[in-house]
PDB file of C-alpha atoms in Angstrom:
ATOM      1  CA  MET J   1      92.188  93.075  62.763  1.00 84.00           C
ATOM      2  CA  LEU J   2      90.700  89.561  62.722  1.00 87.00           C
ATOM      3  CA  THR J   3      87.167  90.943  62.537  1.00 89.00           C
ATOM      4  CA  TRP J   4      88.136  93.317  59.754  1.00 89.00           C
ATOM      5  CA  GLN J   5      89.706  90.502  57.727  1.00 90.00           C
ATOM      6  CA  VAL J   6      86.686  88.259  58.179  1.00 90.00           C
ATOM      7  CA  ALA J   7      84.095  90.951  57.480  1.00 88.00           C
ATOM      8  CA  GLY J   8      86.040  92.402  54.524  1.00 88.00           C
ATOM      9  CA  HIS J   9      86.887  89.053  52.899  1.00 87.00           C
ATOM     10  CA  GLY J  10      90.582  89.806  53.297  1.00 89.00           C
ATOM     11  CA  PRO J  11      93.485  87.509  52.403  1.00 92.00           C
ATOM     12  CA  LEU J  12      93.656  86.226  55.968  1.00 93.00           C
ATOM     13  CA  ARG J  13      90.115  84.898  55.631  1.00 93.00           C
ATOM     14  CA  ALA J  14      91.022  82.928  52.498  1.00 93.00           C
ATOM     15  CA  LEU J  15      94.071  81.457  54.250  1.00 95.00           C
ATOM     16  CA  ASP J  16      91.898  80.678  57.270  1.00 95.00           C
ATOM     17  CA  GLU J  17      89.423  78.700  55.190  1.00 95.00           C
ATOM     18  CA  ARG J  18      92.178  76.683  53.539  1.00 96.00           C
ATOM     19  CA  LEU J  19      93.643  75.891  56.958  1.00 96.00           C
ATOM     20  CA  GLY J  20      90.202  74.997  58.302  1.00 95.00           C
ATOM     21  CA  ARG J  21      89.569  72.507  55.502  1.00 96.00           C
ATOM     22  CA  ALA J  22      92.982  70.935  56.047  1.00 96.00           C
ATOM     23  CA  LEU J  23      92.415  70.551  59.794  1.00 95.00           C
ATOM     24  CA  ALA J  24      88.911  69.174  59.292  1.00 95.00           C
ATOM     25  CA  ALA J  25      90.361  66.471  57.058  1.00 93.00           C
ATOM     26  CA  GLY J  26      93.338  65.915  59.358  1.00 91.00           C
ATOM     27  CA  SER J  27      94.378  63.004  61.526  1.00 91.00           C
ATOM     28  CA  ILE J  28      93.063  64.241  64.867  1.00 93.00           C
ATOM     29  CA  PRO J  29      90.718  61.495  66.183  1.00 95.00           C
ATOM     30  CA  SER J  30      87.148  62.589  65.632  1.00 94.00           C
ATOM     31  CA  GLY J  31      86.015  61.158  68.975  1.00 96.00           C
ATOM     32  CA  ALA J  32      88.540  63.204  70.940  1.00 97.00           C
ATOM     33  CA  ALA J  33      87.745  66.268  68.830  1.00 97.00           C
ATOM     34  CA  GLU J  34      84.025  65.891  69.542  1.00 97.00           C
ATOM     35  CA  PHE J  35      84.704  65.510  73.270  1.00 97.00           C
ATOM     36  CA  PHE J  36      86.733  68.713  73.469  1.00 97.00           C
ATOM     37  CA  ALA J  37      84.303  70.604  71.246  1.00 97.00           C
ATOM     38  CA  ASP J  38      81.489  69.669  73.637  1.00 97.00           C
ATOM     39  CA  LEU J  39      83.426  71.245  76.517  1.00 97.00           C
ATOM     40  CA  GLY J  40      82.540  74.606  74.998  1.00 97.00           C
ATOM     41  CA  ASN J  41      78.853  73.903  75.420  1.00 97.00           C
ATOM     42  CA  THR J  42      77.164  76.042  78.075  1.00 96.00           C
ATOM     43  CA  ALA J  43      75.574  72.908  79.536  1.00 97.00           C
ATOM     44  CA  VAL J  44      79.099  71.690  80.390  1.00 97.00           C
ATOM     45  CA  ALA J  45      81.017  74.893  81.110  1.00 97.00           C
ATOM     46  CA  LEU J  46      78.379  76.608  83.263  1.00 97.00           C
ATOM     47  CA  PRO J  47      78.118  73.867  85.943  1.00 97.00           C
ATOM     48  CA  VAL J  48      81.922  73.753  86.208  1.00 97.00           C
ATOM     49  CA  LEU J  49      82.066  77.497  86.768  1.00 97.00           C
ATOM     50  CA  VAL J  50      79.173  77.421  89.262  1.00 97.00           C
ATOM     51  CA  VAL J  51      80.950  74.789  91.365  1.00 97.00           C
ATOM     52  CA  VAL J  52      84.139  76.884  91.405  1.00 96.00           C
ATOM     53  CA  MET J  53      82.166  80.048  92.181  1.00 96.00           C
ATOM     54  CA  VAL J  54      80.435  78.431  95.154  1.00 95.00           C
ATOM     55  CA  TRP J  55      83.605  76.867  96.521  1.00 93.00           C
ATOM     56  CA  THR J  56      85.801  79.958  96.217  1.00 92.00           C
ATOM     57  CA  GLY J  57      82.980  82.138  97.536  1.00 90.00           C
ATOM     58  CA  TRP J  58      82.747  79.902 100.577  1.00 90.00           C
ATOM     59  CA  LEU J  59      86.515  80.113 101.048  1.00 87.00           C
ATOM     60  CA  GLY J  60      86.346  83.903 100.878  1.00 85.00           C
ATOM     61  CA  TRP J  61      83.441  84.096 103.311  1.00 85.00           C
ATOM     62  CA  ARG J  62      85.188  81.758 105.751  1.00 83.00           C
ATOM     63  CA  GLY J  63      88.448  83.705 105.465  1.00 77.00           C
ATOM     64  CA  GLN J  64      86.745  87.031 106.107  1.00 76.00           C
ATOM     65  CA  ARG J  65      84.818  85.598 109.041  1.00 74.00           C
ATOM     66  CA  GLY J  66      88.045  84.205 110.499  1.00 66.00           C
ATOM     67  CA  SER J  67      89.895  87.498 110.069  1.00 63.00           C
ATOM     68  CA  ARG J  68      87.089  89.379 111.815  1.00 60.00           C
ATOM     69  CA  GLY J  69      87.279  86.982 114.736  1.00 58.00           C
ATOM     70  CA  GLY J  70      91.066  87.193 114.895  1.00 53.00           C
ATOM     71  CA  GLY J  71      90.946  90.090 117.318  1.00 49.00           C
ATOM     72  CA  ARG J  72      88.789  88.331 119.907  1.00 50.00           C
ATOM     73  CA  ASP J  73      91.668  86.733 121.754  1.00 49.00           C
ATOM     74  CA  GLY J  74      91.842  89.507 124.285  1.00 45.00           C
ATOM     75  CA  GLU J  75      93.947  92.054 122.437  1.00 49.00           C
ATOM     76  CA  GLY J  76      91.145  93.922 120.719  1.00 47.00           C
ATOM     77  CA  PRO J  77      90.158  93.898 117.060  1.00 45.00           C
ATOM     78  CA  ALA J  78      92.793  93.109 114.508  1.00 45.00           C
ATOM     79  CA  ARG J  79      94.077  95.940 112.370  1.00 47.00           C
ATOM     80  CA  GLY J  80      94.786  95.559 108.683  1.00 47.00           C
ATOM     81  CA  PRO J  81      93.386  96.239 105.230  1.00 48.00           C
ATOM     82  CA  ALA J  82      89.738  96.978 104.654  1.00 48.00           C
ATOM     83  CA  PRO J  83      87.379  93.964 104.699  1.00 53.00           C
ATOM     84  CA  VAL J  84      87.414  91.824 101.585  1.00 67.00           C
ATOM     85  CA  ARG J  85      84.269  91.703  99.467  1.00 84.00           C
ATOM     86  CA  TRP J  86      84.439  87.923  99.170  1.00 86.00           C
ATOM     87  CA  TRP J  87      81.286  87.808  97.026  1.00 90.00           C
ATOM     88  CA  LEU J  88      82.585  90.116  94.293  1.00 93.00           C
ATOM     89  CA  PRO J  89      84.953  87.753  92.386  1.00 94.00           C
ATOM     90  CA  PRO J  90      82.375  84.926  92.072  1.00 95.00           C
ATOM     91  CA  LEU J  91      79.634  87.385  91.135  1.00 95.00           C
ATOM     92  CA  ALA J  92      81.849  89.070  88.543  1.00 96.00           C
ATOM     93  CA  ALA J  93      82.734  85.633  87.151  1.00 97.00           C
ATOM     94  CA  GLY J  94      79.071  84.829  86.601  1.00 96.00           C
ATOM     95  CA  LEU J  95      78.475  88.183  84.951  1.00 97.00           C
ATOM     96  CA  ALA J  96      81.497  87.659  82.680  1.00 97.00           C
ATOM     97  CA  LEU J  97      80.040  84.403  81.397  1.00 97.00           C
ATOM     98  CA  ALA J  98      76.605  85.981  81.015  1.00 97.00           C
ATOM     99  CA  ALA J  99      78.195  88.697  78.870  1.00 97.00           C
ATOM    100  CA  VAL J 100      79.406  86.119  76.326  1.00 97.00           C
ATOM    101  CA  PRO J 101      76.097  85.595  74.462  1.00 96.00           C
ATOM    102  CA  ALA J 102      75.256  89.284  74.839  1.00 97.00           C
ATOM    103  CA  LEU J 103      78.407  90.117  72.861  1.00 97.00           C
ATOM    104  CA  VAL J 104      78.755  87.095  70.598  1.00 97.00           C
ATOM    105  CA  VAL J 105      75.227  86.994  69.166  1.00 96.00           C
ATOM    106  CA  PRO J 106      75.225  90.584  67.817  1.00 96.00           C
ATOM    107  CA  LEU J 107      78.697  90.049  66.346  1.00 95.00           C
ATOM    108  CA  LYS J 108      77.578  86.839  64.651  1.00 96.00           C
ATOM    109  CA  LEU J 109      74.578  88.587  63.101  1.00 95.00           C
ATOM    110  CA  TRP J 110      76.642  91.587  62.020  1.00 94.00           C
ATOM    111  CA  ILE J 111      79.540  89.640  60.453  1.00 94.00           C
ATOM    112  CA  ALA J 112      77.224  86.940  59.023  1.00 94.00           C
ATOM    113  CA  ARG J 113      80.076  84.619  58.150  1.00 95.00           C
ATOM    114  CA  PRO J 114      79.093  81.277  56.570  1.00 94.00           C
ATOM    115  CA  GLY J 115      80.317  78.152  58.290  1.00 93.00           C
ATOM    116  CA  PRO J 116      82.514  75.329  57.018  1.00 95.00           C
ATOM    117  CA  PRO J 117      81.159  72.879  54.421  1.00 92.00           C
ATOM    118  CA  GLN J 118      80.058  70.496  57.201  1.00 90.00           C
ATOM    119  CA  MET J 119      77.671  73.184  58.451  1.00 92.00           C
ATOM    120  CA  ALA J 120      76.098  73.921  55.068  1.00 87.00           C
ATOM    121  CA  GLY J 121      72.465  74.896  55.438  1.00 84.00           C
ATOM    122  CA  ASP J 122      72.912  76.622  58.797  1.00 88.00           C
ATOM    123  CA  ALA J 123      72.509  80.380  59.116  1.00 90.00           C
ATOM    124  CA  ALA J 124      75.573  82.458  58.243  1.00 90.00           C
ATOM    125  CA  ALA J 125      76.542  83.329  61.804  1.00 92.00           C
ATOM    126  CA  PHE J 126      79.776  81.614  62.759  1.00 95.00           C
ATOM    127  CA  TYR J 127      82.167  84.425  63.738  1.00 96.00           C
ATOM    128  CA  PRO J 128      83.099  84.540  66.562  1.00 96.00           C
ATOM    129  CA  SER J 129      82.643  81.065  67.993  1.00 97.00           C
ATOM    130  CA  GLY J 130      80.181  80.979  70.864  1.00 97.00           C
ATOM    131  CA  HIS J 131      81.557  77.655  72.081  1.00 97.00           C
ATOM    132  CA  GLY J 132      85.106  79.008  71.960  1.00 97.00           C
ATOM    133  CA  ALA J 133      84.196  82.154  73.894  1.00 98.00           C
ATOM    134  CA  THR J 134      82.155  80.215  76.443  1.00 98.00           C
ATOM    135  CA  ALA J 135      84.995  77.790  77.129  1.00 98.00           C
ATOM    136  CA  ALA J 136      87.656  80.507  77.308  1.00 98.00           C
ATOM    137  CA  VAL J 137      85.667  82.681  79.716  1.00 98.00           C
ATOM    138  CA  ALA J 138      84.210  79.900  81.873  1.00 98.00           C
ATOM    139  CA  TYR J 139      87.397  77.899  82.349  1.00 98.00           C
ATOM    140  CA  GLY J 140      89.608  80.983  82.324  1.00 97.00           C
ATOM    141  CA  VAL J 141      87.733  82.789  85.079  1.00 97.00           C
ATOM    142  CA  ALA J 142      87.373  79.501  86.973  1.00 97.00           C
ATOM    143  CA  GLY J 143      91.157  79.207  86.959  1.00 96.00           C
ATOM    144  CA  LEU J 144      91.519  82.793  88.159  1.00 95.00           C
ATOM    145  CA  LEU J 145      89.029  82.145  90.949  1.00 95.00           C
ATOM    146  CA  LEU J 146      90.922  79.026  92.010  1.00 93.00           C
ATOM    147  CA  VAL J 147      94.231  80.882  92.111  1.00 91.00           C
ATOM    148  CA  ARG J 148      92.649  83.635  94.192  1.00 87.00           C
ATOM    149  CA  GLY J 149      90.838  81.196  96.481  1.00 82.00           C
ATOM    150  CA  LEU J 150      93.826  78.926  97.086  1.00 79.00           C
ATOM    151  CA  ARG J 151      96.030  81.899  97.871  1.00 74.00           C
ATOM    152  CA  GLY J 152      93.394  82.997 100.370  1.00 64.00           C
ATOM    153  CA  THR J 153      93.548  79.657 102.191  1.00 58.00           C
ATOM    154  CA  ARG J 154      97.297  80.037 102.572  1.00 54.00           C
ATOM    155  CA  THR J 155      97.194  83.654 103.728  1.00 51.00           C
ATOM    156  CA  GLY J 156      94.171  83.319 106.003  1.00 48.00           C
ATOM    157  CA  ASP J 157      92.071  86.158 104.605  1.00 47.00           C
ATOM    158  CA  GLY J 158      92.932  86.238 100.939  1.00 45.00           C
ATOM    159  CA  THR J 159      94.765  89.560 101.093  1.00 45.00           C
ATOM    160  CA  THR J 160      97.856  89.492 103.315  1.00 41.00           C
ATOM    161  CA  ALA J 161     100.187  86.766 104.468  1.00 42.00           C
ATOM    162  CA  ARG J 162     100.419  85.903 108.155  1.00 45.00           C
ATOM    163  CA  PRO J 163     103.566  87.289 109.802  1.00 44.00           C
ATOM    164  CA  HIS J 164     104.834  83.843 110.785  1.00 48.00           C
ATOM    165  CA  ALA J 165     104.244  82.237 107.382  1.00 49.00           C
ATOM    166  CA  PRO J 166     107.441  81.338 105.488  1.00 58.00           C
ATOM    167  CA  ALA J 167     107.381  83.890 102.684  1.00 60.00           C
ATOM    168  CA  VAL J 168     109.595  81.948 100.294  1.00 65.00           C
ATOM    169  CA  THR J 169     107.538  78.759 100.580  1.00 73.00           C
ATOM    170  CA  ALA J 170     104.242  80.603 100.195  1.00 65.00           C
ATOM    171  CA  THR J 171     105.512  82.447  97.122  1.00 76.00           C
ATOM    172  CA  ALA J 172     106.834  79.261  95.518  1.00 78.00           C
ATOM    173  CA  THR J 173     103.568  77.424  96.159  1.00 78.00           C
ATOM    174  CA  ALA J 174     101.502  80.288  94.776  1.00 77.00           C
ATOM    175  CA  THR J 175     103.678  80.447  91.665  1.00 84.00           C
ATOM    176  CA  ALA J 176     103.455  76.695  91.084  1.00 88.00           C
ATOM    177  CA  THR J 177      99.682  76.760  91.513  1.00 85.00           C
ATOM    178  CA  THR J 178      99.309  79.654  89.101  1.00 89.00           C
ATOM    179  CA  VAL J 179     101.517  78.001  86.478  1.00 93.00           C
ATOM    180  CA  ALA J 180      99.691  74.659  86.782  1.00 94.00           C
ATOM    181  CA  LEU J 181      96.218  76.192  86.497  1.00 94.00           C
ATOM    182  CA  THR J 182      97.257  78.492  83.649  1.00 94.00           C
ATOM    183  CA  THR J 183      98.741  75.574  81.727  1.00 96.00           C
ATOM    184  CA  ALA J 184      95.619  73.468  82.273  1.00 97.00           C
ATOM    185  CA  VAL J 185      93.304  76.257  81.095  1.00 97.00           C
ATOM    186  CA  VAL J 186      95.427  76.966  78.008  1.00 97.00           C
ATOM    187  CA  LEU J 187      95.618  73.291  77.032  1.00 98.00           C
ATOM    188  CA  LEU J 188      91.902  72.807  77.635  1.00 98.00           C
ATOM    189  CA  ASN J 189      90.935  75.747  75.455  1.00 98.00           C
ATOM    190  CA  THR J 190      93.405  74.688  72.782  1.00 98.00           C
ATOM    191  CA  GLY J 191      91.670  71.321  72.746  1.00 97.00           C
ATOM    192  CA  VAL J 192      88.271  72.995  72.461  1.00 98.00           C
ATOM    193  CA  GLY J 193      89.448  75.145  69.557  1.00 97.00           C
ATOM    194  CA  LEU J 194      91.026  72.254  67.688  1.00 97.00           C
ATOM    195  CA  GLY J 195      87.944  70.124  68.314  1.00 97.00           C
ATOM    196  CA  LEU J 196      85.623  72.783  66.881  1.00 97.00           C
ATOM    197  CA  VAL J 197      87.738  73.107  63.745  1.00 97.00           C
ATOM    198  CA  ARG J 198      88.406  69.383  63.349  1.00 97.00           C
ATOM    199  CA  ARG J 199      84.708  68.557  63.535  1.00 96.00           C
ATOM    200  CA  GLY J 200      83.924  71.277  60.999  1.00 95.00           C
ATOM    201  CA  TYR J 201      81.860  73.393  63.368  1.00 96.00           C
ATOM    202  CA  HIS J 202      83.973  76.543  62.938  1.00 97.00           C
ATOM    203  CA  TRP J 203      86.822  78.093  60.997  1.00 97.00           C
ATOM    204  CA  PRO J 204      90.091  78.730  62.889  1.00 97.00           C
ATOM    205  CA  LEU J 205      89.562  82.516  62.882  1.00 96.00           C
ATOM    206  CA  ASP J 206      86.168  82.008  64.500  1.00 97.00           C
ATOM    207  CA  VAL J 207      87.958  80.441  67.442  1.00 97.00           C
ATOM    208  CA  LEU J 208      90.751  83.030  67.533  1.00 97.00           C
ATOM    209  CA  GLY J 209      88.201  85.838  67.482  1.00 96.00           C
ATOM    210  CA  SER J 210      86.347  84.264  70.399  1.00 97.00           C
ATOM    211  CA  TRP J 211      89.599  84.019  72.363  1.00 97.00           C
ATOM    212  CA  CYS J 212      90.267  87.718  71.796  1.00 96.00           C
ATOM    213  CA  LEU J 213      86.798  88.553  73.083  1.00 97.00           C
ATOM    214  CA  ALA J 214      87.310  86.277  76.087  1.00 97.00           C
ATOM    215  CA  GLY J 215      90.633  87.973  76.817  1.00 97.00           C
ATOM    216  CA  VAL J 216      88.856  91.312  77.098  1.00 97.00           C
ATOM    217  CA  LEU J 217      86.264  89.896  79.492  1.00 98.00           C
ATOM    218  CA  LEU J 218      88.931  88.228  81.646  1.00 97.00           C
ATOM    219  CA  ALA J 219      90.919  91.482  81.752  1.00 97.00           C
ATOM    220  CA  VAL J 220      87.800  93.349  82.894  1.00 97.00           C
ATOM    221  CA  TRP J 221      87.218  90.713  85.586  1.00 96.00           C
ATOM    222  CA  CYS J 222      90.773  91.137  86.873  1.00 94.00           C
ATOM    223  CA  ALA J 223      90.439  94.920  86.876  1.00 95.00           C
ATOM    224  CA  VAL J 224      87.115  94.865  88.714  1.00 94.00           C
ATOM    225  CA  CYS J 225      88.310  92.417  91.360  1.00 91.00           C
ATOM    226  CA  GLY J 226      91.607  94.226  91.808  1.00 88.00           C
ATOM    227  CA  ARG J 227      89.910  97.601  92.181  1.00 87.00           C
ATOM    228  CA  TRP J 228      86.780  96.820  94.200  1.00 83.00           C
ATOM    229  CA  SER J 229      87.219  93.476  95.948  1.00 75.00           C
ATOM    230  CA  VAL J 230      88.620  95.300  99.003  1.00 67.00           C
ATOM    231  CA  GLY J 231      86.130  97.394 100.933  1.00 57.00           C
ATOM    232  CA  GLY J 232      86.414 101.110 100.227  1.00 48.00           C
ATOM    233  CA  GLY J 233      88.170 100.567  96.879  1.00 47.00           C
ATOM    234  CA  GLY J 234      91.800 100.156  96.049  1.00 48.00           C
ATOM    235  CA  ARG J 235      92.873 103.783  96.526  1.00 48.00           C
ATOM    236  CA  ALA J 236      90.998 104.196  99.781  1.00 44.00           C
ATOM    237  CA  ALA J 237      92.391 100.956 101.123  1.00 46.00           C
ATOM    238  CA  ARG J 238      95.918 101.979 100.182  1.00 47.00           C
ATOM    239  CA  ARG J 239      95.494 105.366 101.853  1.00 49.00           C
ATOM    240  CA  ARG J 240      94.157 103.712 105.013  1.00 47.00           C
ATOM    241  CA  THR J 241      96.957 101.131 105.078  1.00 45.00           C
ATOM    242  CA  THR J 242      99.600 103.811 104.471  1.00 49.00           C
ATOM    243  CA  GLY J 243      98.114 105.946 107.222  1.00 50.00           C
ATOM    244  CA  GLU J 244      98.166 103.077 109.708  1.00 48.00           C
ATOM    245  CA  ALA J 245     101.764 102.301 108.793  1.00 46.00           C
ATOM    246  CA  GLY J 246     102.708 105.938 109.386  1.00 48.00           C
ATOM    247  CA  ALA J 247     100.926 105.979 112.740  1.00 47.00           C
ATOM    248  CA  ASP J 248     102.696 102.801 113.850  1.00 50.00           C
ATOM    249  CA  GLY J 249     106.049 104.253 112.812  1.00 49.00           C
ATOM    250  CA  ALA J 250     105.387 107.461 114.733  1.00 46.00           C
TER     251      ALA J 250
END
């Protein structure tokens, strides 16, 4: 709907431009706005994501290596879910960020929306915001990687909790971590969006459109990691786990 309103010069676009002018002339400190707007730059967001990718990938590799060695204590190999593809979430995160310009640039050229008055003279290609999409995907998927990685350090292999671990404490800690990271990512991206509008780099709908696009990419990342991060695929892993449970019960 946002794209249709922007491309078709609908009433929402007119309201958006009035709101954008009001925010650009607002009381938000320009220095803080510039700082947050710069966080949507690839030169800033990409290194942050790379650091998180490397760290969580290392956690996944270490967890898988430890789970494989768990059965070497004299009782034979450990039984459990299929091996975790520890490299898939970081790799998918990098591909998600790489997909941003591949999707944003054609949309910008197709919509050809002029920018705010402060950007007069630049090419009419402002919807959706590339900085907004970059920040939302980079910091969003970084948060998802951190949640997944930190849960893995508590469960040992990133997939199942140890039998002796206190379930209530682990669940409470995981919930608190998820809430904290989600709040931080939302506030950070809100700051980026407000900064872009306050500095006159984009209209508000440019930012909202980029967030919608980022939401799709983050949803795809979650689906891919949930379906294929366990060796053999989700259905195969569930069938194997169910079969082992039935054999143990027999």
